[in-house]
Amino acid sequence: MEVLTQTVTVGFAQVFQPWNLLLLFIGVLWGMIFGAIPGLTATMGVALAIPFTFSMKPISGLVLLTGIYIGGVSGGFISATLLNMPGTPSSITTCFDAHPMSKQGKSGLALALGLFSSFFGGIVGVIFLISLASLIARVALKFGPFEYFSLAVMAFVAVSSMLGGNILKNLIGIAIGLLLSCVGADPITSIPRLTFQFRELHSGIALLPLLVGLFCVSEIIADIESEIERIVPPESRSMKLSEVFQAAKILFKQLGNALTSFAIGFIIGVFPGIGGATANIISYGVARSNSRHPEKFGTGIPDGIIASEVSNNASVGGAMVPLLALGIPGDAVTAILLGGFLIHGINPGPLMFRYNPDLVFGVYAAQFWGNIVMLVLGIVLMKFYIYSLSFPKQYLLPLITVCAAVGAFGLNNRVFDIWVMLIFGIIGYVLKKLDFPVLPIIIAFVLGPIAESNLRQGLTASAGKFSPIFTRPLSLMLLIIAAFLFVLGRILVKKGEYKS
Amino acid sequence: MGRRLLAVMVLLSFVSLSFATYPTGPIKVVVPYSAGGASDVQVRIIGKYVKQLFGWDFAVVNITSGGGSTGAREVLKAKPDGYTVLWYHQSVFSNYHVGTAEFNYYDFTPVCIATRGNRVVIARPDSPWKNLRDAIEDAKKNPGKIRLGVEIGATSHFQAIPIQLAANNGFILSASSGGDMDRITKIMGGHMDLSPIALSAAVPFFKSGELKPLAVLSPERDPFLPNVPTAKELGLEELVFTQDQFFLMPKGTPTEIVKTFANAIKQVLQLKECADELAEKAFAIPFYMDGEEMLKFLKWEDERFDRFARAAGLKK
């Protein structure tokens, strides 16, 4: 409680200085643009801004970076809705319902839902962060390699059992994803594997180029082929204020869905190394299994948009927990944020509350106001975003391709990653033609390494014994949940398939 | 004859002119680790003072993964014109001797060593050991019970080798992935018992009482931890490890460029502000060495890593 009051008094006073407030606006806007353009991510937005903060006062620098982070994770739904391309890895499942809804001529409502869900996930996340950070961080410490392994297994089983469609194709997809994730340095010994003596592959295939390739580049190739002149239909090129209210109302009606998705996003965010993309996929799967009409998912219903966008913004608050409380980054963006903190001479972690309390409260306040700024900017500027994404495709597609390539390059400053993106673009296009789902590939690619690396770490610590997977209570609990979700998922998929 | 001489002279004057103006643009400094890590923060601090003193721009580029070898490889194949520099440390030896990288320090042009950071063995504050010697004796008496955290094949693994040998292989070598922070988290959460890590990462946790130091691995006691014994004082002669950050340029970089660059770093490190900032933000001290002296040091370290790799059967 004391933290909460100090955030309100000390922190808010700092952020409300005109210069800082301006920086917060710039940061959120900058982040939203990065989030909205496929290939450019929140991570990159923050990384690029760090040099600008060198000369600033610490609080100003932190306000700017926090703003970019919030904007960056939020912006992803815009291109997911309008172009069917996830703007950031953490808005993959937003595509599934927001784009169909947009195609039905309800772009405005779809965008408003994305905006409000992001706001909801973000703001509730901040409140949780402020009140529970150190407590949650202590609990997260209890998670060892075996628990991580079981958590990954749970996520994996839950998500893959809920995928509808052809089971054989899904399984093949999962196998492909796992195989791709094995390329590169072995996670424990760093000895290269499956690189075929190709040195560029020593560090493996990065998620971003793979994702952008499979989802965006393949979509671009398909678009070139199609006859449609404009990607965004002209009749749905605005977002009315009435739609904003409607979206808020829908969200309120689906509070159960929103809160579940929030919990999933926040908890996954807390665990270092898992991140928003996983949170996004899992909460979509769970929302579908909890729904009374799972068969409607993927056809353009609000439920899917809410699940997806609430969870990825909630994961921001979650990922800040270990960063602020322990100095351990929760995901790629917070890792860069940590760099930004250190450059200003601030060591996040247990000592930050003792030595730089005003900065902690400043960051909290920046998070809080950042979400409000995001909502306001979203409402005011949505027309502009829509406009910029509705250029004739001969202009827009090359631009997006360039941005995606820049993003892939910027990841590690290597041209190789651009090639990876293009190759997976072609693969994605072929898979699309074959009516082969790409989601299982992504899920396996994201979760496989977490499971592998943690299992092997656990086995070294237990001197080769597998038993702790079942004897450690938390680990066992997660596996039981996994089994439960598997059965539930299969029943629901069956039910949905009979209905449709 | 006269014409040839003239041509040589023209060429020479051109060459010296181009050296005199080095650098004409930003210098790309590759940090093979993520932004915000100890080595990243250090080079950014140095870059700030290089800019102040000489007006040079350091464009710091983080190329992560592969335990540093991916970034190193990018410099290995860069043009040897002094505009691409690698900021690296002892990982160049460990990566080579366990086979994760096919190159060693001599595949580059060594420029200069710039900073030194110390390593420390950490444990939970409630652990029964006062220092590293106690932990080793405990492991000897109770083999297979105590988990010594290492990143397999990385420098922490090399540091664990003499510890493990002193304990008659009584420790369980518990693998981690993800660097110092990962092992700190695992120790705090009770998933490992002790581990060698960079002092810079551990100091905040010592101050807050969430970790305790068992021994520093430097040749002398560390100024940040004056009460903590060195491993050497505890009778572990071989256990002397530091993290020394150095600049490497691609092989074949002209000597004049190397000297110009090294000299700039030397002068920057003599600034009190720079030294203070390195100490405050990165727990590192200026540790300058160049030319023959540097080569001798690298060679000595390399041979040690080779020896440890053989002793532990890591050598491929």
Short mmCIF file of C-alpha atoms in Angstrom, two decimals, chain B residues 73-285:
data_model
loop_
_atom_site.label_atom_id
_atom_site.label_comp_id
_atom_site.label_asym_id
_atom_site.label_seq_id
_atom_site.Cartn_x
_atom_site.Cartn_y
_atom_site.Cartn_z
CA ARG B 73 32.60 -14.18 -36.17
CA GLU B 74 31.12 -10.99 -37.66
CA VAL B 75 34.33 -9.13 -36.84
CA LEU B 76 36.49 -12.01 -37.98
CA LYS B 77 35.22 -11.58 -41.53
CA ALA B 78 34.97 -7.76 -41.51
CA LYS B 79 37.24 -5.48 -43.55
CA PRO B 80 40.55 -4.86 -41.72
CA ASP B 81 40.27 -1.07 -41.93
CA GLY B 82 39.94 -0.20 -38.25
CA TYR B 83 36.24 0.56 -38.54
CA THR B 84 35.08 -2.73 -37.08
CA VAL B 85 36.30 -3.65 -33.63
CA LEU B 86 35.42 -6.51 -31.34
CA TRP B 87 35.06 -6.00 -27.59
CA TYR B 88 35.74 -9.40 -26.08
CA HIS B 89 37.13 -11.21 -23.07
CA GLN B 90 38.38 -14.63 -21.95
CA SER B 91 35.52 -16.32 -23.80
CA VAL B 92 37.72 -16.24 -26.86
CA PHE B 93 39.81 -18.97 -25.19
CA SER B 94 36.99 -21.03 -23.70
CA ASN B 95 34.99 -21.05 -26.93
CA TYR B 96 38.01 -22.22 -28.87
CA HIS B 97 39.09 -24.96 -26.49
CA VAL B 98 35.68 -26.56 -26.11
CA GLY B 99 35.02 -26.34 -29.83
CA THR B 100 32.11 -23.89 -30.00
CA ALA B 101 34.27 -21.54 -32.07
CA GLU B 102 36.84 -22.40 -34.71
CA PHE B 103 38.93 -19.29 -34.08
CA ASN B 104 41.19 -18.04 -31.30
CA TYR B 105 42.65 -14.65 -30.38
CA TYR B 106 45.47 -14.98 -32.92
CA ASP B 107 42.95 -15.06 -35.75
CA PHE B 108 42.40 -11.36 -35.02
CA THR B 109 44.70 -8.37 -34.63
CA PRO B 110 44.92 -7.81 -30.85
CA VAL B 111 44.67 -4.07 -30.11
CA CYS B 112 44.76 -3.56 -26.36
CA ILE B 113 43.36 -4.78 -23.07
CA ALA B 114 41.28 -2.07 -21.42
CA THR B 115 39.54 -3.16 -18.25
CA ARG B 116 39.61 -5.82 -15.61
CA GLY B 117 36.64 -7.11 -13.69
CA ASN B 118 36.83 -9.66 -10.95
CA ARG B 119 35.04 -12.95 -10.53
CA VAL B 120 33.55 -14.22 -7.32
CA VAL B 121 32.05 -17.46 -6.08
CA ILE B 122 28.61 -16.91 -4.58
CA ALA B 123 26.23 -18.85 -2.34
CA ARG B 124 23.01 -18.25 -0.43
CA PRO B 125 23.47 -16.32 2.80
CA ASP B 126 22.04 -19.24 4.84
CA SER B 127 24.52 -21.75 3.41
CA PRO B 128 26.73 -23.40 6.06
CA TRP B 129 30.05 -22.34 4.50
CA LYS B 130 32.14 -19.35 5.54
CA ASN B 131 34.31 -19.51 2.44
CA LEU B 132 35.05 -21.60 -0.63
CA ARG B 133 37.41 -23.90 1.28
CA ASP B 134 34.53 -24.95 3.59
CA ALA B 135 32.34 -25.71 0.59
CA ILE B 136 35.06 -27.84 -0.98
CA GLU B 137 35.62 -29.81 2.25
CA ASP B 138 31.87 -30.32 2.53
CA ALA B 139 31.73 -31.65 -1.04
CA LYS B 140 34.60 -34.01 -0.32
CA LYS B 141 32.75 -35.41 2.69
CA ASN B 142 29.35 -35.51 1.01
CA PRO B 143 29.99 -36.19 -2.65
CA GLY B 144 27.06 -35.84 -5.07
CA LYS B 145 25.06 -33.54 -2.80
CA ILE B 146 26.18 -29.98 -3.56
CA ARG B 147 25.34 -28.34 -6.87
CA LEU B 148 28.03 -26.16 -8.41
CA GLY B 149 26.44 -24.03 -11.11
CA VAL B 150 28.23 -23.52 -14.42
CA GLU B 151 27.47 -22.60 -17.98
CA ILE B 152 28.87 -25.62 -19.79
CA GLY B 153 31.83 -24.70 -21.98
CA ALA B 154 31.83 -21.06 -20.89
CA THR B 155 34.34 -19.32 -18.64
CA SER B 156 32.35 -20.19 -15.51
CA HIS B 157 32.86 -23.85 -16.38
CA PHE B 158 36.61 -23.33 -16.59
CA GLN B 159 36.56 -21.64 -13.20
CA ALA B 160 34.66 -24.60 -11.79
CA ILE B 161 37.29 -27.07 -12.97
CA PRO B 162 39.93 -26.32 -10.30
CA ILE B 163 37.17 -26.19 -7.67
CA GLN B 164 35.87 -29.57 -8.73
CA LEU B 165 39.38 -31.06 -8.84
CA ALA B 166 40.14 -29.76 -5.35
CA ALA B 167 36.94 -31.44 -4.13
CA ASN B 168 37.83 -34.81 -5.73
CA ASN B 169 34.87 -34.36 -8.09
CA GLY B 170 32.50 -34.17 -5.14
CA PHE B 171 30.29 -31.47 -6.62
CA ILE B 172 27.45 -31.98 -9.05
CA LEU B 173 28.15 -29.70 -12.00
CA SER B 174 24.73 -28.17 -12.51
CA ALA B 175 24.19 -26.63 -15.94
CA SER B 176 22.62 -23.27 -16.57
CA SER B 177 22.02 -21.33 -19.71
CA GLY B 178 21.66 -17.60 -19.86
CA GLY B 179 24.70 -16.22 -18.11
CA ASP B 180 25.33 -14.81 -14.66
CA MET B 181 21.81 -13.62 -13.95
CA ASP B 182 20.41 -17.06 -14.57
CA ARG B 183 22.76 -18.62 -12.03
CA ILE B 184 22.07 -15.87 -9.51
CA THR B 185 18.35 -16.56 -9.84
CA LYS B 186 18.87 -20.29 -9.48
CA ILE B 187 21.01 -19.89 -6.37
CA MET B 188 18.51 -17.51 -4.78
CA GLY B 189 15.70 -19.95 -5.56
CA GLY B 190 17.60 -22.92 -4.16
CA HIS B 191 18.09 -24.72 -7.47
CA MET B 192 21.88 -24.50 -7.25
CA ASP B 193 24.21 -24.03 -4.27
CA LEU B 194 27.23 -22.09 -5.43
CA SER B 195 28.67 -20.70 -8.64
CA PRO B 196 31.42 -18.47 -10.00
CA ILE B 197 30.04 -15.28 -11.58
CA ALA B 198 31.10 -11.76 -12.48
CA LEU B 199 31.48 -9.55 -9.45
CA SER B 200 29.60 -6.75 -11.20
CA ALA B 201 26.46 -8.87 -11.37
CA ALA B 202 26.66 -9.95 -7.74
CA VAL B 203 27.49 -6.79 -5.79
CA PRO B 204 23.91 -5.47 -5.54
CA PHE B 205 22.85 -8.79 -4.02
CA PHE B 206 25.73 -8.78 -1.54
CA LYS B 207 24.66 -5.35 -0.42
CA SER B 208 21.06 -6.42 0.02
CA GLY B 209 22.15 -9.56 1.86
CA GLU B 210 20.54 -11.95 -0.60
CA LEU B 211 23.80 -13.60 -1.62
CA LYS B 212 27.12 -14.09 0.07
CA PRO B 213 30.60 -14.20 -1.44
CA LEU B 214 32.74 -17.29 -0.75
CA ALA B 215 35.94 -16.23 -2.53
CA VAL B 216 37.15 -13.79 -5.13
CA LEU B 217 39.09 -15.30 -8.00
CA SER B 218 41.43 -12.38 -8.66
CA PRO B 219 45.16 -12.40 -7.84
CA GLU B 220 44.57 -9.86 -5.04
CA ARG B 221 41.61 -8.98 -2.85
CA ASP B 222 38.95 -6.94 -4.56
CA PRO B 223 38.53 -3.29 -3.52
CA PHE B 224 34.74 -3.73 -3.51
CA LEU B 225 34.96 -6.75 -1.19
CA PRO B 226 38.02 -6.15 0.99
CA ASN B 227 36.93 -8.73 3.59
CA VAL B 228 36.50 -11.62 1.19
CA PRO B 229 39.54 -13.91 0.78
CA THR B 230 40.96 -14.76 -2.62
CA ALA B 231 40.87 -18.37 -3.73
CA LYS B 232 44.64 -18.28 -3.70
CA GLU B 233 44.67 -17.35 -0.01
CA LEU B 234 42.43 -20.38 0.58
CA GLY B 235 45.08 -22.62 -0.91
CA LEU B 236 43.64 -22.89 -4.40
CA GLU B 237 46.73 -21.81 -6.34
CA GLU B 238 45.27 -22.52 -9.76
CA LEU B 239 42.03 -20.70 -9.17
CA VAL B 240 43.01 -17.26 -10.45
CA PHE B 241 40.58 -15.86 -12.99
CA THR B 242 39.73 -12.34 -14.01
CA GLN B 243 37.52 -11.00 -16.72
CA ASP B 244 39.70 -8.82 -18.89
CA GLN B 245 38.02 -6.93 -21.68
CA PHE B 246 40.04 -6.28 -24.79
CA PHE B 247 39.69 -4.88 -28.27
CA LEU B 248 40.38 -7.08 -31.28
CA MET B 249 40.40 -5.97 -34.91
CA PRO B 250 40.19 -8.19 -38.01
CA LYS B 251 43.45 -9.84 -38.99
CA GLY B 252 45.58 -7.67 -41.23
CA THR B 253 44.56 -4.31 -39.81
CA PRO B 254 47.44 -1.81 -40.44
CA THR B 255 49.69 -1.30 -37.42
CA GLU B 256 49.27 2.50 -37.49
CA ILE B 257 45.52 2.20 -37.12
CA VAL B 258 45.89 -0.29 -34.28
CA LYS B 259 48.33 2.05 -32.53
CA THR B 260 46.12 5.11 -33.02
CA PHE B 261 43.15 3.27 -31.59
CA ALA B 262 45.06 1.74 -28.68
CA ASN B 263 46.60 5.07 -27.81
CA ALA B 264 43.20 6.73 -27.66
CA ILE B 265 41.92 4.04 -25.30
CA LYS B 266 45.03 4.42 -23.15
CA GLN B 267 44.45 8.14 -22.73
CA VAL B 268 40.76 7.72 -22.03
CA LEU B 269 41.45 5.18 -19.30
CA GLN B 270 43.76 7.67 -17.58
CA LEU B 271 40.84 10.03 -17.04
CA LYS B 272 39.68 9.92 -13.46
CA GLU B 273 36.01 10.39 -14.45
CA CYS B 274 36.22 7.40 -16.75
CA ALA B 275 37.79 5.20 -14.10
CA ASP B 276 35.23 6.33 -11.54
CA GLU B 277 32.33 5.63 -13.86
CA LEU B 278 33.68 2.19 -14.75
CA ALA B 279 33.98 1.39 -11.07
CA GLU B 280 30.58 2.74 -10.16
CA LYS B 281 28.51 1.28 -13.00
CA ALA B 282 30.44 -1.80 -14.04
CA PHE B 283 32.63 -2.70 -11.02
CA ALA B 284 35.62 -2.76 -13.34
CA ILE B 285 38.99 -1.03 -13.17
#
